Amino acid sequence: MGVQELGVVRRNITRADTAAVQKLSRFGVATIHEAMGRLGLMKPEIRPIYTGAQLCGTAVTVLLQPGDNWMMHVAAEQIQPGDVVVAACTADSTDGFFGDLLATSFRARGCKGLVIDGGVRDIKDLTAMDFPVFSRAIHAKGTIKATLGSVNVPVVCAGAMVNPGDVVIGDLDGVVVVPAALAQQVADAAEAREASEVAKRAKLAAGVLGLDMYNMREPLAKAGLRYID
Amino acid sequence: MGVQELGVVRRNITRADTAAVQKLSRFGVATIHEAMGRLGLMKPEIRPIYTGAQLCGTAVTVLLQPGDNWMMHVAAEQIQPGDVVVAACTADSTDGFFGDLLATSFRARGCKGLVIDGGVRDIKDLTAMDFPVFSRAIHAKGTIKATLGSVNVPVVCAGAMVNPGDVVIGDLDGVVVVPAALAQQVADAAEAREASEVAKRAKLAAGVLGLDMYNMREPLAKAGLRYID
Amino acid sequence: MGVQELGVVRRNITRADTAAVQKLSRFGVATIHEAMGRLGLMKPEIRPIYTGAQLCGTAVTVLLQPGDNWMMHVAAEQIQPGDVVVAACTADSTDGFFGDLLATSFRARGCKGLVIDGGVRDIKDLTAMDFPVFSRAIHAKGTIKATLGSVNVPVVCAGAMVNPGDVVIGDLDGVVVVPAALAQQVADAAEAREASEVAKRAKLAAGVLGLDMYNMREPLAKAGLRYID
Amino acid sequence: MGVQELGVVRRNITRADTAAVQKLSRFGVATIHEAMGRLGLMKPEIRPIYTGAQLCGTAVTVLLQPGDNWMMHVAAEQIQPGDVVVAACTADSTDGFFGDLLATSFRARGCKGLVIDGGVRDIKDLTAMDFPVFSRAIHAKGTIKATLGSVNVPVVCAGAMVNPGDVVIGDLDGVVVVPAALAQQVADAAEAREASEVAKRAKLAAGVLGLDMYNMREPLAKAGLRYID
Amino acid sequence: MGVQELGVVRRNITRADTAAVQKLSRFGVATIHEAMGRLGLMKPEIRPIYTGAQLCGTAVTVLLQPGDNWMMHVAAEQIQPGDVVVAACTADSTDGFFGDLLATSFRARGCKGLVIDGGVRDIKDLTAMDFPVFSRAIHAKGTIKATLGSVNVPVVCAGAMVNPGDVVIGDLDGVVVVPAALAQQVADAAEAREASEVAKRAKLAAGVLGLDMYNMREPLAKAGLRYID
Amino acid sequence: MGVQELGVVRRNITRADTAAVQKLSRFGVATIHEAMGRLGLMKPEIRPIYTGAQLCGTAVTVLLQPGDNWMMHVAAEQIQPGDVVVAACTADSTDGFFGDLLATSFRARGCKGLVIDGGVRDIKDLTAMDFPVFSRAIHAKGTIKATLGSVNVPVVCAGAMVNPGDVVIGDLDGVVVVPAALAQQVADAAEAREASEVAKRAKLAAGVLGLDMYNMREPLAKAGLRYID
């Protein structure tokens, strides 16, 4: 685990393999979280700002200071097509660090969306642009540009460790982070998991019980489950 | 009030009268709550996972352990057409206890929906299925199957007491629980209340003030209300 | 700052200038908040009860007691066309102080909507009526009519000071309050700000970086920002 | 499970056996909770108002209305020596329902303390009196006496079901409720558990690892735990 | 109600009458809150940082920016002996705006303590100094000095309106604000209230019930209270 | 930044230099946080379970599953004298993962204390033992031993990144984490900072204003601060 540092912009980062990212984009957050062995989730407080918002891309990380969005502008220059900006903050803050102007700038650089452990504003415009944002809060509160944070350092965003270049996937179920080095392996596991669910879904729809399909009756009895009439 | 117990599945429960449930399904949560004398509400943290989700049915109760959804599979077998599953947890947990596979299984049994004092996932699928869920959180976090809880014991779900067989009604205003024995009486009271509101609504729409319609001016003056110009 | 008082209804209040209110209605909450020098916002817990709810009008203020909506009826009589009711409470409460009957009455008086630091109910009806409400909670819990609060006294609503007659604007970004005396000045500043953003948006969309457009490179270097390859 | 009702005072309740209550008073909340099979705990938001507050007694239950402490006075008359008052509320409220005057009255009746899912005040006096209170909040906010609740009906207090006559135990670890009918059995189980811990504590203090004392190494290996150097 | 403004320091403020402040210092927060007609309380999230902290003095108000304590230094110069500093923030922030150095400076000016809708640090030192602080949070997080707020403008602190010169009283029950103009009148009312409680306390201690002392039996019966054996 | 993994115990970790840890133990959390450039703090929800609890040592990290403390026993074996156990959880949980038996075992291994992003119990015993614990919650809720987590992998605990071997310092101001590689450098910086504060404190105590001591008057005027009489 690297060390967080302030006042630093790392320009060269190793992004996850494009094909792996592409493949991951086909799966939902819950499936990928399972495929990763149930790790990598952000806290449930992070929600999409509009129904239908979803994103998948490689992380450009930002470490913000509370009430200060200066580093968002610094981050814009580091965005490459296919990136998602992941913004953490050195202290809890619901201020509106991001709005439609920054979204316009980010999109012009090829940005796929934003995940921020803080607040955003201009929700109507962001929705109209269909610029996906996952945030802790919606707040019109403006921010200043006075103190250095960092760009492309390891960050903790909503309880999840994010390294620059990691794959970040967000949908209605929340946001999950896949370390760059594991992207292909997790994508394959997600594919396998999804395939295996098709048959299960059909059985369950036909009325087969999970109790039988998963052979749970014996372990339940062993654990002491009693049926009372 | 019965006693909560772990490791127990009650198979025979007394469900509220079908006609009463049917009648209750015509009224909103706020009306039924008033008809019950302002009791029976769950806490406002329990929200529908998609706009338009609504449900009315008889409760199959589940007592879960935190991070463990084993009992959901046990509960599935106890569901009869028209039931709503009401899941409580022995400790606060926002884990995703429920997703589209369980919803498929529940629906195959005739389940009308889920109320859970915890988290759920696969929101996109659940919405597409129009499977109504009211939950405390949305979280992709997976759960294990290791510890016994119970099915069809009395539970406390989001601050409300729920006995198996009670009527559970959920809509945009939240979730209310009607004891099975009171179902018909509450349904009748709800009907009367709704009828009485039609005339009131018309008067208010015509510009009559509640101050006059409810004869509040005298009690307000008596309480000491002063008008200042 | 006036003094809050209980048991008082002020009948004559000075509403913000109609033309200024009209002009303010053209701008979003974030823009107006910036135009006011970044003051006047309510806390982000206050959210619209349905997507698309928005309002702009002059404040009729209400000071409620917890679990008691008596003063809402008193307030109804003080509403003039174009007013927004702003309801504060003497203690935190998520009870449902407001529903479709009161909305019907308020609308009959020309009310433009409600902002309440508490709960509301009948969400389905309020949405169907397109009656905009911004609230802290949605809860079916009924309220009583037993204790005096006040109407048209200064209140603190969700952290913001509101005087009767102030302009209150709500949209997807939250709620902002503009003192009546500043309405025209803030409306003009909002117009200027919005105009200045058009050019900026075009530049950013064309790929110009905020770093260059706002001349940030020098101050960032001065602050010690280091780029690492 | 009984049904909650408003406007009712039950005068004759069946209190848990005095000897069992006496025995339970010797054990801590964590031990009793384990002895009950890990059920019966209130939520951790309920905290003692001063360090050292602890209580054990039979429940006189109160169902309050938000912002209204009328029923506390009604409850006072139902208190018998050795009782603990357990106050729930029909909606979340942090108002100060209880202070030194009520504590004086309760103590005069032989009351052992208060557990309340709400706020209390006069903390300095209550501490000086050593009158143990476990509450959700401390707030000076006064309450009214206007609306009926109930006394000695089943209530849900901080997530726990409480029937009148149940044993309620509170200490630094929180509050646990033991159904009256189980009091003796749980007291015996608590005693056994505590006895068994003495030997364990000695072993652990001597450096024996839980891994060995509880024979965990094999199940851990079976579950797949890998040691890396 | 005045208007909040940024970048302003008001040097001449009208402090509440010294004798009235002196008299108010003899009463607790709950008593004063009642004497004010149940207004003026801050939210219960504001707590003393150590047991026994209490304060009473005239307000020097500060409006802070999130994560920025520059204005605290500006405020120091405006402190006169007997003042209490009341610090609000333009957005929610738990940063540590205040520590032992500022406390040393404030005390040198005769400051009686601090009330802050934010975080503080150096708790060990502040406790050793017996410098009373009431805050929303304890957090070591440092702040910057970059953006203007204001000193001695009207502020909203933890939900309460505070004007410079108002009396601020804090004890274990929380914090209450008395408008300067009402200080004497509230002090007198508090004295009367406290006097009236002596007799009540004696009666209750002697076993008289509130039901009888306050003549509640008849109104309770009228409200429909039913006793069941 | 390493990758979190489940089912793994790392036996050989690089602990921070003993002399540096020793030196860091002389300084408070706020001072060390400043000396680190204002990074490394845990969220303010993590509080000591008793007044006076403080700790400083090298981290043995634990990744727990919600409601499951199996890994605490695995961690015990990895503790060396001078270590502090830092326990994170894969999902939010306030369950009581730790009590006096584990504390006895940990202490027998030379453990200096526990920091846990979860709940603990047996507070009375832990206080009597003077075993310092910093936790998010106090809850008697028992946990199971069923699912693998990890020991000595990188974890996110209460928003802070912690690697095994890092220095963890906790006091009344909260908890800060110093990366092992920076321990000496941060200790030196803390020493320097503390030394510099002695002179400042003396000046401030003598009545010198921060405005003058820090030369703030000119930058404040430049920023536009206006004094009004």
Short mmCIF file of C-alpha atoms in Angstrom, two decimals, chain C residues 27-217:
data_model
loop_
_atom_site.label_atom_id
_atom_site.label_comp_id
_atom_site.label_asym_id
_atom_site.label_seq_id
_atom_site.Cartn_x
_atom_site.Cartn_y
_atom_site.Cartn_z
CA PHE C 27 -32.07 30.64 -12.04
CA GLY C 28 -31.01 27.50 -10.25
CA VAL C 29 -30.23 27.19 -6.56
CA ALA C 30 -26.49 26.79 -7.10
CA THR C 31 -26.31 29.94 -9.19
CA ILE C 32 -28.31 31.99 -6.70
CA HIS C 33 -26.22 30.68 -3.80
CA GLU C 34 -23.08 31.85 -5.61
CA ALA C 35 -24.69 35.17 -6.46
CA MET C 36 -25.41 35.68 -2.76
CA GLY C 37 -21.76 35.25 -1.89
CA ARG C 38 -22.23 31.61 -0.91
CA LEU C 39 -24.72 32.12 1.89
CA GLY C 40 -28.34 31.23 2.49
CA LEU C 41 -28.37 27.47 1.81
CA MET C 42 -30.40 24.98 3.76
CA LYS C 43 -28.72 21.75 4.81
CA PRO C 44 -28.54 18.99 2.20
CA GLU C 45 -30.93 16.78 4.20
CA ILE C 46 -33.78 18.82 2.72
CA ARG C 47 -34.72 17.06 -0.52
CA PRO C 48 -37.54 17.29 -3.06
CA ILE C 49 -40.17 14.58 -2.52
CA TYR C 50 -40.33 13.82 -6.25
CA THR C 51 -37.97 14.32 -9.16
CA GLY C 52 -38.70 17.58 -10.91
CA ALA C 53 -40.18 19.37 -7.91
CA GLN C 54 -39.09 23.01 -7.94
CA LEU C 55 -40.39 26.22 -6.45
CA CYS C 56 -39.72 29.93 -6.09
CA GLY C 57 -41.79 32.29 -3.98
CA THR C 58 -42.01 34.53 -0.96
CA ALA C 59 -41.88 32.97 2.47
CA VAL C 60 -44.78 32.60 4.85
CA THR C 61 -42.95 31.15 7.84
CA VAL C 62 -44.33 28.67 10.34
CA LEU C 63 -42.84 27.58 13.64
CA LEU C 64 -44.22 24.14 14.50
CA GLN C 65 -44.10 22.11 17.68
CA PRO C 66 -42.88 18.50 17.29
CA GLY C 67 -45.68 16.17 16.26
CA ASP C 68 -48.18 19.05 15.95
CA ASN C 69 -49.37 20.68 12.72
CA TRP C 70 -51.93 23.07 14.14
CA MET C 71 -50.02 26.09 12.91
CA MET C 72 -50.15 24.84 9.32
CA HIS C 73 -53.84 25.58 9.32
CA VAL C 74 -53.22 29.00 10.83
CA ALA C 75 -50.60 29.64 8.18
CA ALA C 76 -52.99 28.75 5.35
CA GLU C 77 -55.00 31.90 5.99
CA GLN C 78 -51.87 34.05 5.67
CA ILE C 79 -50.90 32.70 2.26
CA GLN C 80 -51.11 35.04 -0.69
CA PRO C 81 -50.65 34.01 -4.31
CA GLY C 82 -46.96 33.42 -4.98
CA ASP C 83 -46.06 32.47 -1.43
CA VAL C 84 -44.07 29.44 -0.35
CA VAL C 85 -44.65 28.08 3.14
CA VAL C 86 -41.45 27.51 5.12
CA ALA C 87 -42.01 25.36 8.19
CA ALA C 88 -39.47 25.01 11.00
CA CYS C 89 -39.90 23.00 14.17
CA THR C 90 -38.86 23.71 17.77
CA ALA C 91 -37.23 20.26 17.93
CA ASP C 92 -36.18 17.62 15.42
CA SER C 93 -39.17 15.65 14.19
CA THR C 94 -39.80 13.47 11.16
CA ASP C 95 -43.55 13.24 11.70
CA GLY C 96 -45.80 13.73 8.71
CA PHE C 97 -46.95 17.33 9.30
CA PHE C 98 -48.36 17.79 5.81
CA GLY C 99 -50.36 15.82 3.26
CA ASP C 100 -52.71 16.17 0.34
CA LEU C 101 -55.54 17.92 2.22
CA LEU C 102 -53.31 20.74 3.39
CA ALA C 103 -51.75 20.90 -0.08
CA THR C 104 -55.23 21.30 -1.55
CA SER C 105 -55.93 24.12 0.86
CA PHE C 106 -52.57 25.82 0.31
CA ARG C 107 -52.96 25.62 -3.45
CA ALA C 108 -56.42 27.14 -3.25
CA ARG C 109 -54.72 30.17 -1.65
CA GLY C 110 -52.16 30.40 -4.45
CA CYS C 111 -49.32 28.70 -2.64
CA LYS C 112 -46.29 27.73 -4.74
CA GLY C 113 -45.04 24.94 -2.50
CA LEU C 114 -43.67 23.92 0.88
CA VAL C 115 -40.24 23.69 2.50
CA ILE C 116 -40.34 21.84 5.81
CA ASP C 117 -37.70 20.79 8.31
CA GLY C 118 -39.74 17.70 9.14
CA GLY C 119 -41.72 14.95 7.47
CA VAL C 120 -44.60 14.85 4.98
CA ARG C 121 -46.95 12.16 3.66
CA ASP C 122 -49.39 11.42 0.83
CA ILE C 123 -46.44 11.50 -1.55
CA LYS C 124 -48.36 9.81 -4.33
CA ASP C 125 -51.10 12.46 -4.22
CA LEU C 126 -48.67 15.36 -3.85
CA THR C 127 -46.79 14.09 -6.89
CA ALA C 128 -50.00 13.71 -8.88
CA MET C 129 -50.93 17.28 -7.91
CA ASP C 130 -47.41 18.41 -8.83
CA PHE C 131 -47.34 20.29 -5.55
CA PRO C 132 -43.62 20.83 -4.87
CA VAL C 133 -42.43 19.92 -1.39
CA PHE C 134 -38.91 19.91 0.00
CA SER C 135 -38.63 18.00 3.27
CA ARG C 136 -36.28 16.25 5.66
CA ALA C 137 -38.27 13.04 5.67
CA ILE C 138 -41.21 11.13 4.29
CA HIS C 139 -43.29 9.59 7.04
CA ALA C 140 -46.95 8.59 7.31
CA LYS C 141 -46.98 9.45 11.05
CA GLY C 142 -49.96 11.65 11.90
CA THR C 143 -49.75 14.81 13.98
CA ILE C 144 -51.97 16.46 16.55
CA LYS C 145 -53.36 19.98 16.93
CA ALA C 146 -52.71 20.97 20.54
CA THR C 147 -49.90 23.47 21.03
CA LEU C 148 -49.26 26.95 19.73
CA GLY C 149 -46.34 27.77 17.50
CA SER C 150 -46.19 30.91 15.39
CA VAL C 151 -46.71 32.20 11.88
CA ASN C 152 -44.59 34.81 10.15
CA VAL C 153 -41.90 35.09 12.80
CA PRO C 154 -38.21 34.66 11.94
CA VAL C 155 -37.34 30.95 11.89
CA VAL C 156 -34.33 28.70 11.47
CA CYS C 157 -35.22 26.07 8.87
CA ALA C 158 -32.64 23.35 8.20
CA GLY C 159 -29.84 25.64 9.34
CA ALA C 160 -30.94 28.69 7.35
CA MET C 161 -32.41 31.90 8.75
CA VAL C 162 -35.72 32.74 7.08
CA ASN C 163 -37.70 35.93 7.59
CA PRO C 164 -41.28 36.21 6.36
CA GLY C 165 -41.22 37.72 2.89
CA ASP C 166 -37.80 36.34 1.94
CA VAL C 167 -37.48 34.60 -1.41
CA VAL C 168 -37.16 30.84 -1.21
CA ILE C 169 -35.95 28.87 -4.21
CA GLY C 170 -35.84 25.07 -4.40
CA ASP C 171 -34.71 22.67 -7.09
CA LEU C 172 -32.79 19.40 -7.42
CA ASP C 173 -29.73 21.03 -5.81
CA GLY C 174 -31.58 21.95 -2.59
CA VAL C 175 -33.09 25.12 -1.15
CA VAL C 176 -31.67 28.65 -0.87
CA VAL C 177 -33.08 31.69 0.90
CA VAL C 178 -32.63 35.24 -0.38
CA PRO C 179 -33.42 38.06 2.08
CA ALA C 180 -36.23 40.20 0.67
CA ALA C 181 -34.09 43.32 0.67
CA LEU C 182 -31.44 41.66 -1.47
CA ALA C 183 -33.75 39.99 -3.98
CA GLN C 184 -33.19 42.32 -6.91
CA GLN C 185 -29.45 42.58 -6.33
CA VAL C 186 -29.05 38.82 -6.11
CA ALA C 187 -31.23 38.29 -9.17
CA ASP C 188 -28.99 40.64 -11.14
CA ALA C 189 -25.85 38.94 -9.87
CA ALA C 190 -27.30 35.54 -10.77
CA GLU C 191 -28.04 36.76 -14.28
CA ALA C 192 -24.50 38.05 -14.66
CA ARG C 193 -23.05 34.85 -13.33
CA GLU C 194 -25.10 32.71 -15.65
CA ALA C 195 -24.10 34.83 -18.62
CA SER C 196 -20.43 34.49 -17.76
CA GLU C 197 -20.76 30.74 -17.59
CA VAL C 198 -21.93 30.37 -21.17
CA ALA C 199 -18.55 31.32 -22.57
CA LYS C 200 -16.72 29.22 -20.01
CA ARG C 201 -18.81 26.19 -20.81
CA ALA C 202 -18.06 26.54 -24.51
CA LYS C 203 -14.33 26.79 -23.89
CA LEU C 204 -14.28 23.81 -21.55
CA ALA C 205 -16.36 21.79 -24.02
CA ALA C 206 -13.75 22.63 -26.65
CA GLY C 207 -11.07 21.09 -24.45
CA VAL C 208 -9.58 24.18 -22.83
CA LEU C 209 -8.53 23.26 -19.32
CA GLY C 210 -9.71 25.10 -16.24
CA LEU C 211 -6.02 25.22 -15.31
CA ASP C 212 -5.49 27.58 -18.24
CA MET C 213 -8.85 29.31 -18.40
CA TYR C 214 -8.63 30.30 -14.74
CA ASN C 215 -4.82 30.85 -14.80
CA MET C 216 -4.25 28.35 -12.03
CA ARG C 217 -0.85 26.99 -13.06
#
